[in-house]
């Protein structure tokens, strides 16, 4: 048996792609999940369906140091990928306290347990471009100052600094990925890309008449999640731990995403999209654009999937699920 990896957040988009990648590389893969996930496998373990029999799942709570400690003691991983978090930025405005508690404590508990029990374990922290927030530089690099605009962003800055501090203070092989937005057909429905692509499919299937969205002018650097987990793995294969921006180097507005997704299905978004002021955030991150030169030169990583291909794949997948494939993909041109 090869190396042993522990993934927190294994049931999510990134966790499921990472589990598949590590299994293909011969790792023994362990995942931390909430107890409710084990009680409702049909829904909560859906993204793991291709690998469910080949991963070892452990019920654990990242809100309890005792639980995290027992988990690390049981698995004694060679590599630990900490992906679990309250990751929906919008929700962090509704419940700042639980976002900060869960995200900061979860990271701190895990780092501390790994330091004590598996000090040679290589550690990955899922940092985020939300840390740049009201960014002072375009594009953003590893040297761009952080100016988070939500408690989610603040919690990620704290996780980033904890990870760096465990590296510097205790000599741990602990690295931060600063991942820009990454999407796929496995994305949660609450995030704007999946909300749009599933909305297109529902409209085509006659299940919805319109789609409510918030700020269409926000700009994001959107890549494909399947490729971003490769960057996580590469970081832990380096002789020295470090921090890396992972991005495509292209930015597009939410409006461009909507336009392309509807065009892909032969529809004009202006006939279906309504703007709801309630979906605007109290503080917005207006423009994210990553410069991943360091990841390119040091890890040999680059994004392969372009914006058009990503949008098309997501629309097609959602349409397939609702049985409306015939109408999709003929043309990206507006009718
Ligand atoms: O899809 P989003 O909710 O993603 P956001 O906030 O950029 O965060 C995602 O990417 C981060 C990496 O930068 C991760 F750290 C984080 O965990 C998450 O994965 O929103 C994208 C943009 C925002 O500007 C938002 O205001 O879309 C805008 N938007 C407009 N209408 C909407 C909507 N977002 C959502 N979720 N729903 C809307 O109806």
Tab-separated table of C-alpha atoms and ligand atoms in Angstrom:
chain	number	residue	atom	x	y	z
A	1	UNK	CA	0.000	0.000	0.000
A	2	UNK	CA	1.225	3.492	-0.849
A	3	UNK	CA	0.955	6.706	1.078
A	4	UNK	CA	-1.994	7.366	3.394
A	5	UNK	CA	-3.972	10.561	2.847
A	6	UNK	CA	-6.617	12.195	5.019
A	7	UNK	CA	-9.104	14.554	3.349
A	8	UNK	CA	-11.471	16.769	5.304
A	9	UNK	CA	-14.402	17.897	3.184
A	10	UNK	CA	-14.169	14.712	1.110
A	11	UNK	CA	-17.888	14.770	0.254
A	12	UNK	CA	-17.633	18.150	-1.482
A	13	UNK	CA	-16.722	19.048	-5.057
A	14	UNK	CA	-12.975	19.322	-4.447
A	15	UNK	CA	-12.829	16.450	-1.956
A	16	UNK	CA	-14.435	14.022	-4.385
A	17	UNK	CA	-12.099	14.961	-7.268
A	18	UNK	CA	-9.089	14.802	-4.939
A	19	UNK	CA	-10.103	11.359	-3.626
A	20	UNK	CA	-10.292	10.093	-7.216
A	21	UNK	CA	-6.895	11.583	-8.054
A	22	UNK	CA	-5.178	10.122	-4.986
A	23	UNK	CA	-6.729	6.679	-5.480
A	24	UNK	CA	-5.476	6.676	-9.074
A	25	UNK	CA	-2.010	7.413	-7.703
A	26	UNK	CA	-2.176	4.434	-5.352
A	27	UNK	CA	-2.903	6.255	-2.079
A	28	UNK	CA	-4.920	4.787	0.777
A	29	UNK	CA	-7.578	7.497	1.105
A	30	UNK	CA	-9.343	8.376	4.351
A	31	UNK	CA	-12.031	11.022	4.644
A	32	UNK	CA	-13.549	12.904	7.562
A	33	UNK	CA	-17.314	13.293	7.271
A	34	UNK	CA	-20.133	14.464	9.499
A	35	UNK	CA	-22.071	11.647	11.152
A	36	UNK	CA	-25.235	12.764	9.299
A	37	UNK	CA	-23.470	12.033	6.006
A	38	UNK	CA	-23.013	8.397	6.950
A	39	UNK	CA	-26.687	8.228	7.923
A	40	UNK	CA	-27.827	9.603	4.553
A	41	UNK	CA	-25.304	8.197	2.062
A	42	UNK	CA	-27.613	8.364	-0.965
A	43	UNK	CA	-27.657	12.165	-0.889
A	44	UNK	CA	-24.649	13.256	1.099
A	45	UNK	CA	-22.137	10.834	-0.416
A	46	UNK	CA	-23.412	11.279	-3.967
A	47	UNK	CA	-20.227	12.894	-5.288
A	48	UNK	CA	-18.227	9.944	-3.955
A	49	UNK	CA	-20.321	7.328	-5.749
A	50	UNK	CA	-17.490	6.346	-8.144
A	51	UNK	CA	-15.063	5.668	-5.281
A	52	UNK	CA	-17.299	4.947	-2.282
A	53	UNK	CA	-15.996	1.385	-1.856
A	54	UNK	CA	-12.357	2.440	-2.040
A	55	UNK	CA	-12.247	5.239	0.552
A	56	UNK	CA	-12.364	4.868	4.339
A	57	UNK	CA	-14.798	7.332	5.895
A	58	UNK	CA	-14.617	8.432	9.535
A	59	UNK	CA	-17.338	10.314	11.377
A	60	UNK	CA	-15.714	13.361	12.964
A	61	UNK	CA	-16.577	16.884	14.025
A	62	UNK	CA	-14.137	19.636	13.157
A	63	UNK	CA	-15.759	21.698	15.889
A	64	UNK	CA	-14.356	19.390	18.582
A	65	UNK	CA	-10.637	19.189	19.308
A	66	UNK	CA	-11.115	15.747	20.904
A	67	UNK	CA	-12.804	14.447	17.770
A	68	UNK	CA	-10.108	15.852	15.469
A	69	UNK	CA	-7.372	14.480	17.709
A	70	UNK	CA	-8.906	10.987	17.682
A	71	UNK	CA	-9.283	11.125	13.920
A	72	UNK	CA	-5.629	11.998	13.327
A	73	UNK	CA	-4.516	9.389	15.892
A	74	UNK	CA	-6.517	6.718	14.080
A	75	UNK	CA	-5.410	7.585	10.531
A	76	UNK	CA	-1.823	8.826	11.135
A	77	UNK	CA	-1.714	10.299	7.625
A	78	UNK	CA	1.321	10.974	5.459
A	79	UNK	CA	-0.575	13.796	3.764
A	80	UNK	CA	-3.511	15.810	5.101
A	81	UNK	CA	-5.705	17.931	2.820
A	82	UNK	CA	-7.863	20.303	4.847
A	83	UNK	CA	-10.720	21.289	2.562
A	84	UNK	CA	-13.676	21.309	4.958
A	85	UNK	CA	-15.197	24.700	5.717
A	86	UNK	CA	-18.372	26.721	5.724
A	87	UNK	CA	-17.521	27.818	2.176
A	88	UNK	CA	-20.556	29.812	1.034
A	89	UNK	CA	-19.540	33.473	1.264
A	90	UNK	CA	-23.119	34.750	1.224
A	91	UNK	CA	-24.081	32.604	4.225
A	92	UNK	CA	-21.146	33.993	6.190
A	93	UNK	CA	-23.020	37.331	6.315
A	94	UNK	CA	-26.034	35.565	7.867
A	95	UNK	CA	-23.985	33.724	10.474
A	96	UNK	CA	-20.587	35.279	11.008
A	97	UNK	CA	-20.079	33.539	14.323
A	98	UNK	CA	-20.440	29.948	13.173
A	99	UNK	CA	-18.410	30.650	10.014
A	100	UNK	CA	-15.519	32.026	12.063
A	101	UNK	CA	-15.768	29.331	14.732
A	102	UNK	CA	-15.964	26.396	12.348
A	103	UNK	CA	-13.398	27.580	9.839
A	104	UNK	CA	-10.780	28.926	12.233
A	105	UNK	CA	-11.083	26.310	14.971
A	106	UNK	CA	-11.288	23.423	12.506
A	107	UNK	CA	-7.988	24.461	10.929
A	108	UNK	CA	-6.326	25.145	14.264
A	109	UNK	CA	-7.464	21.825	15.802
A	110	UNK	CA	-6.221	19.872	12.791
A	111	UNK	CA	-2.837	21.598	12.624
A	112	UNK	CA	-2.312	21.072	16.337
A	113	UNK	CA	-3.284	17.394	16.208
A	114	UNK	CA	-1.076	16.752	13.169
A	115	UNK	CA	1.864	18.505	14.839
A	116	UNK	CA	1.549	16.294	17.930
A	117	UNK	CA	0.644	12.965	16.364
A	118	UNK	CA	2.047	12.959	12.821
A	119	UNK	CA	4.696	15.694	12.667
A	120	UNK	CA	6.095	14.410	9.360
A	121	UNK	CA	2.670	14.610	7.712
A	122	UNK	CA	2.460	17.088	4.837
A	123	UNK	CA	-0.423	19.515	5.301
A	124	UNK	CA	-2.491	21.410	2.733
A	125	UNK	CA	-4.770	24.316	3.659
A	126	UNK	CA	-7.481	25.416	1.253
A	127	UNK	CA	-6.928	29.147	1.178
A	128	UNK	CA	-9.059	31.287	-1.110
A	129	UNK	CA	-8.933	34.274	-3.437
A	130	UNK	CA	-11.639	35.726	-1.151
A	131	UNK	CA	-8.689	36.590	1.119
A	132	UNK	CA	-7.697	39.300	-1.396
A	133	UNK	CA	-11.184	40.786	-1.201
A	134	UNK	CA	-10.946	44.457	-2.073
A	135	UNK	CA	-7.724	43.693	-3.877
A	136	UNK	CA	-5.075	46.348	-4.070
A	137	UNK	CA	-3.412	44.835	-7.139
A	138	UNK	CA	-4.605	43.317	-10.398
A	139	UNK	CA	-3.757	40.533	-11.029
A	140	UNK	CA	-3.295	39.042	-7.576
A	141	UNK	CA	-0.136	37.108	-6.699
A	142	UNK	CA	1.215	35.459	-3.537
A	143	UNK	CA	2.533	38.911	-2.554
A	144	UNK	CA	-0.752	40.839	-2.899
A	145	UNK	CA	-1.964	42.092	0.516
A	146	UNK	CA	-5.160	40.566	1.902
A	147	UNK	CA	-8.251	42.733	2.418
A	148	UNK	CA	-11.091	40.264	3.082
A	149	UNK	CA	-14.678	41.487	2.661
A	150	UNK	CA	-16.616	38.834	4.601
A	151	UNK	CA	-16.252	36.735	7.724
A	152	UNK	CA	-15.599	33.827	5.343
A	153	UNK	CA	-12.633	35.726	3.869
A	154	UNK	CA	-11.435	36.664	7.360
A	155	UNK	CA	-11.624	33.022	8.486
A	156	UNK	CA	-9.548	31.981	5.465
A	157	UNK	CA	-6.898	34.642	6.201
A	158	UNK	CA	-6.710	33.253	9.734
A	159	UNK	CA	-6.366	29.668	8.445
A	160	UNK	CA	-3.668	30.829	6.040
A	161	UNK	CA	-1.711	32.522	8.841
A	162	UNK	CA	-2.118	29.550	11.191
A	163	UNK	CA	-0.764	27.255	8.489
A	164	UNK	CA	2.180	29.553	7.807
A	165	UNK	CA	2.865	29.861	11.519
A	166	UNK	CA	2.890	26.081	12.069
A	167	UNK	CA	5.346	25.854	9.174
A	168	UNK	CA	7.640	28.535	10.590
A	169	UNK	CA	7.305	27.754	14.299
A	170	UNK	CA	7.274	23.956	14.251
A	171	UNK	CA	8.952	23.129	10.923
A	172	UNK	CA	5.846	21.419	9.545
A	173	UNK	CA	5.555	20.774	5.801
A	174	UNK	CA	2.434	22.956	5.652
A	175	UNK	CA	1.384	24.707	2.426
A	176	UNK	CA	-1.384	27.114	1.477
A	177	UNK	CA	-3.208	26.998	-1.830
A	178	UNK	CA	-4.749	30.356	-2.725
A	179	UNK	CA	-7.370	28.943	-5.028
A	180	UNK	CA	-9.478	31.181	-7.217
A	181	UNK	CA	-13.055	30.111	-8.014
A	182	UNK	CA	-13.194	26.585	-9.400
A	183	UNK	CA	-16.326	24.983	-10.692
A	184	UNK	CA	-17.641	21.776	-12.275
A	185	UNK	CA	-20.859	19.797	-12.662
A	186	UNK	CA	-20.270	18.777	-9.005
A	187	UNK	CA	-20.472	22.373	-7.728
A	188	UNK	CA	-23.082	23.047	-5.023
A	189	UNK	CA	-26.320	24.609	-6.293
A	190	UNK	CA	-25.929	27.664	-4.033
A	191	UNK	CA	-22.889	28.982	-5.931
A	192	UNK	CA	-23.616	31.298	-8.836
A	193	UNK	CA	-22.227	29.130	-11.665
A	194	UNK	CA	-24.252	26.046	-10.764
A	195	UNK	CA	-27.285	28.166	-9.930
A	196	UNK	CA	-27.094	29.519	-13.486
A	197	UNK	CA	-26.434	26.231	-15.301
A	198	UNK	CA	-29.091	24.342	-13.345
A	199	UNK	CA	-31.424	27.312	-13.901
A	200	UNK	CA	-30.935	27.050	-17.677
A	201	UNK	CA	-31.712	23.329	-17.526
A	202	UNK	CA	-34.852	23.922	-15.436
A	203	UNK	CA	-36.095	26.557	-17.874
A	204	UNK	CA	-35.521	24.233	-20.836
A	205	UNK	CA	-37.284	21.419	-18.998
A	206	UNK	CA	-40.282	23.681	-18.305
A	207	UNK	CA	-39.715	23.537	-14.536
A	208	UNK	CA	-38.919	27.276	-14.102
A	209	UNK	CA	-39.836	30.442	-15.943
A	210	UNK	CA	-37.100	32.753	-14.679
A	211	UNK	CA	-33.835	32.916	-12.733
A	212	UNK	CA	-33.203	35.412	-9.897
A	213	UNK	CA	-29.646	36.613	-9.482
A	214	UNK	CA	-27.769	39.312	-7.558
A	215	UNK	CA	-24.778	41.310	-8.746
A	216	UNK	CA	-24.149	40.507	-12.424
A	217	UNK	CA	-21.144	42.819	-12.652
A	218	UNK	CA	-18.864	40.977	-10.208
A	219	UNK	CA	-15.876	39.427	-11.977
A	220	UNK	CA	-14.289	36.115	-11.152
A	221	UNK	CA	-11.405	33.968	-12.371
A	222	UNK	CA	-13.188	30.646	-12.933
A	223	UNK	CA	-11.320	27.371	-13.529
A	224	UNK	CA	-12.178	23.669	-13.464
A	225	UNK	CA	-12.108	21.985	-10.040
A	226	UNK	CA	-10.748	18.695	-11.416
A	227	UNK	CA	-7.559	20.507	-12.423
A	228	UNK	CA	-7.269	22.534	-9.215
A	229	UNK	CA	-6.988	19.433	-7.014
A	230	UNK	CA	-3.911	18.424	-9.033
A	231	UNK	CA	-2.269	21.656	-7.856
A	232	UNK	CA	-3.054	20.715	-4.232
A	233	UNK	CA	-1.309	17.377	-4.669
A	234	UNK	CA	1.685	18.950	-6.429
A	235	UNK	CA	2.195	21.378	-3.518
A	236	UNK	CA	2.646	18.478	-1.110
A	237	UNK	CA	5.180	16.763	-3.409
A	238	UNK	CA	7.593	19.719	-3.256
A	239	UNK	CA	10.739	19.404	-1.107
A	240	UNK	CA	9.794	22.645	0.714
A	241	UNK	CA	6.329	23.823	1.808
A	242	UNK	CA	5.134	27.114	0.325
A	243	UNK	CA	2.094	29.172	-0.719
A	244	UNK	CA	0.737	29.228	-4.274
A	245	UNK	CA	-1.910	31.093	-6.261
A	246	UNK	CA	-3.949	28.702	-8.417
A	247	UNK	CA	-5.948	30.464	-11.140
A	248	UNK	CA	-6.582	30.646	-14.885
A	249	UNK	CA	-5.355	34.230	-15.404
A	250	UNK	CA	-8.674	35.192	-17.079
A	251	UNK	CA	-11.544	37.054	-15.522
A	252	UNK	CA	-15.205	37.169	-16.602
A	253	UNK	CA	-18.279	38.846	-15.172
A	254	UNK	CA	-21.255	36.936	-13.825
A	255	UNK	CA	-23.171	38.531	-16.722
A	256	UNK	CA	-20.783	36.927	-19.249
A	257	UNK	CA	-21.283	33.553	-17.570
A	258	UNK	CA	-25.069	33.955	-17.717
A	259	UNK	CA	-24.995	35.107	-21.322
A	260	UNK	CA	-22.876	32.155	-22.423
A	261	UNK	CA	-24.857	29.577	-20.417
A	262	UNK	CA	-28.187	30.698	-21.903
A	263	UNK	CA	-26.701	31.045	-25.406
A	264	UNK	CA	-25.419	27.506	-25.119
A	265	UNK	CA	-29.052	26.421	-24.848
A	266	UNK	CA	-30.181	28.741	-27.650
A	267	UNK	CA	-31.795	31.237	-25.221
A	268	UNK	CA	-31.342	34.965	-24.561
A	269	UNK	CA	-30.682	35.484	-20.838
A	270	UNK	CA	-32.419	38.886	-20.914
A	271	UNK	CA	-35.741	37.092	-21.387
A	272	UNK	CA	-35.311	35.051	-18.193
A	273	UNK	CA	-32.948	36.654	-15.667
A	274	UNK	CA	-34.342	38.995	-13.019
A	275	UNK	CA	-32.198	40.907	-10.565
A	276	UNK	CA	-33.080	40.561	-6.892
A	277	UNK	CA	-31.570	43.223	-4.586
A	278	UNK	CA	-31.768	40.729	-1.697
A	279	UNK	CA	-29.103	38.640	-3.412
A	280	UNK	CA	-26.532	41.445	-3.357
A	281	UNK	CA	-23.927	41.138	-0.582
A	282	UNK	CA	-23.360	43.832	2.080
A	283	UNK	CA	-19.716	43.982	0.939
A	284	UNK	CA	-18.706	42.603	-2.443
A	285	UNK	CA	-15.454	41.396	-3.950
A	286	UNK	CA	-15.685	43.096	-7.323
A	287	UNK	CA	-12.795	41.740	-9.323
A	288	UNK	CA	-10.644	38.649	-8.901
A	289	UNK	CA	-7.908	37.766	-11.371
A	290	UNK	CA	-5.064	35.462	-10.411
A	291	UNK	CA	-1.466	35.348	-11.579
A	292	UNK	CA	-0.316	31.749	-11.131
A	293	UNK	CA	3.211	32.203	-12.531
A	294	UNK	CA	4.712	30.678	-9.375
A	295	UNK	CA	2.554	27.540	-9.638
A	296	UNK	CA	3.463	27.295	-13.319
A	297	UNK	CA	7.197	27.588	-12.801
A	298	UNK	CA	7.591	25.687	-9.522
A	299	UNK	CA	4.814	23.082	-9.732
A	300	UNK	CA	4.531	22.784	-13.501
A	301	UNK	CA	0.772	23.401	-13.141
A	302	UNK	CA	-1.461	25.274	-15.575
A	303	UNK	CA	-5.206	25.489	-16.038
A	304	UNK	CA	-6.329	23.544	-19.096
A	305	UNK	CA	-10.080	24.173	-19.348
A	306	UNK	CA	-11.130	27.510	-20.811
A	307	UNK	CA	-14.167	29.555	-19.807
A	308	UNK	CA	-16.335	28.458	-22.756
A	309	UNK	CA	-15.602	24.763	-22.235
A	310	UNK	CA	-16.336	25.033	-18.500
A	311	UNK	CA	-19.694	26.752	-19.031
A	312	UNK	CA	-20.686	24.303	-21.755
A	313	UNK	CA	-19.746	21.239	-19.659
A	314	UNK	CA	-21.812	22.482	-16.723
A	315	UNK	CA	-24.862	23.376	-18.831
A	316	UNK	CA	-24.725	20.064	-20.667
A	317	UNK	CA	-24.422	18.069	-17.436
A	318	UNK	CA	-27.408	19.812	-15.839
A	319	UNK	CA	-29.464	19.431	-19.005
A	320	UNK	CA	-28.587	15.734	-19.203
A	321	UNK	CA	-29.803	15.241	-15.646
A	322	UNK	CA	-33.176	16.751	-16.586
A	323	UNK	CA	-33.365	14.919	-19.913
A	324	UNK	CA	-33.171	17.987	-22.184
A	325	UNK	CA	-29.926	17.265	-23.991
A	326	UNK	CA	-31.311	17.508	-27.513
A	327	UNK	CA	-31.684	21.278	-27.288
A	328	UNK	CA	-28.225	22.016	-25.974
A	329	UNK	CA	-24.819	22.606	-27.411
A	330	UNK	CA	-25.724	23.179	-31.065
A	331	UNK	CA	-24.447	26.726	-30.946
A	332	UNK	CA	-23.089	29.307	-28.553
A	333	UNK	CA	-24.555	32.074	-30.718
A	334	UNK	CA	-27.596	33.963	-29.485
A	335	UNK	CA	-30.820	33.026	-31.299
B	1	LIG	O1	-20.454	31.654	-6.744
B	1	LIG	P1	-20.259	32.557	-5.600
B	1	LIG	O2	-21.215	32.382	-4.461
B	1	LIG	O3	-18.751	32.414	-5.188
B	1	LIG	P2	-17.724	33.355	-4.361
B	1	LIG	O4	-18.428	34.223	-3.408
B	1	LIG	O5	-16.830	34.011	-5.349
B	1	LIG	O6	-16.915	32.267	-3.514
B	1	LIG	C1	-16.468	31.027	-4.071
B	1	LIG	O7	-15.145	31.165	-4.540
B	1	LIG	C2	-14.179	31.442	-3.519
B	1	LIG	C3	-12.822	31.540	-4.199
B	1	LIG	O8	-12.621	32.870	-4.593
B	1	LIG	C4	-14.214	30.352	-2.460
B	1	LIG	F1	-13.301	30.634	-1.508
B	1	LIG	C5	-15.588	30.265	-1.873
B	1	LIG	O9	-15.648	29.206	-0.922
B	1	LIG	C6	-16.569	29.971	-2.989
B	1	LIG	O10	-16.257	28.714	-3.537
B	1	LIG	O11	-20.405	34.085	-6.092
B	1	LIG	C7	-19.649	34.594	-7.172
B	1	LIG	C8	-20.150	35.979	-7.516
B	1	LIG	C9	-20.270	36.924	-6.328
B	1	LIG	O12	-19.718	38.173	-6.676
B	1	LIG	C10	-21.759	37.088	-6.100
B	1	LIG	O13	-22.146	38.365	-5.574
B	1	LIG	O14	-21.469	35.873	-8.052
B	1	LIG	C11	-22.268	36.926	-7.518
B	1	LIG	N1	-23.680	36.517	-7.599
B	1	LIG	C12	-24.629	37.183	-8.307
B	1	LIG	N2	-25.812	36.585	-8.136
B	1	LIG	C13	-24.248	35.487	-6.957
B	1	LIG	C14	-25.605	35.534	-7.314
B	1	LIG	N3	-23.730	34.534	-6.158
B	1	LIG	C15	-24.575	33.575	-5.688
B	1	LIG	N4	-24.074	32.600	-4.912
B	1	LIG	N5	-25.913	33.578	-5.991
B	1	LIG	C16	-26.489	34.550	-6.792
B	1	LIG	O15	-27.696	34.540	-7.055
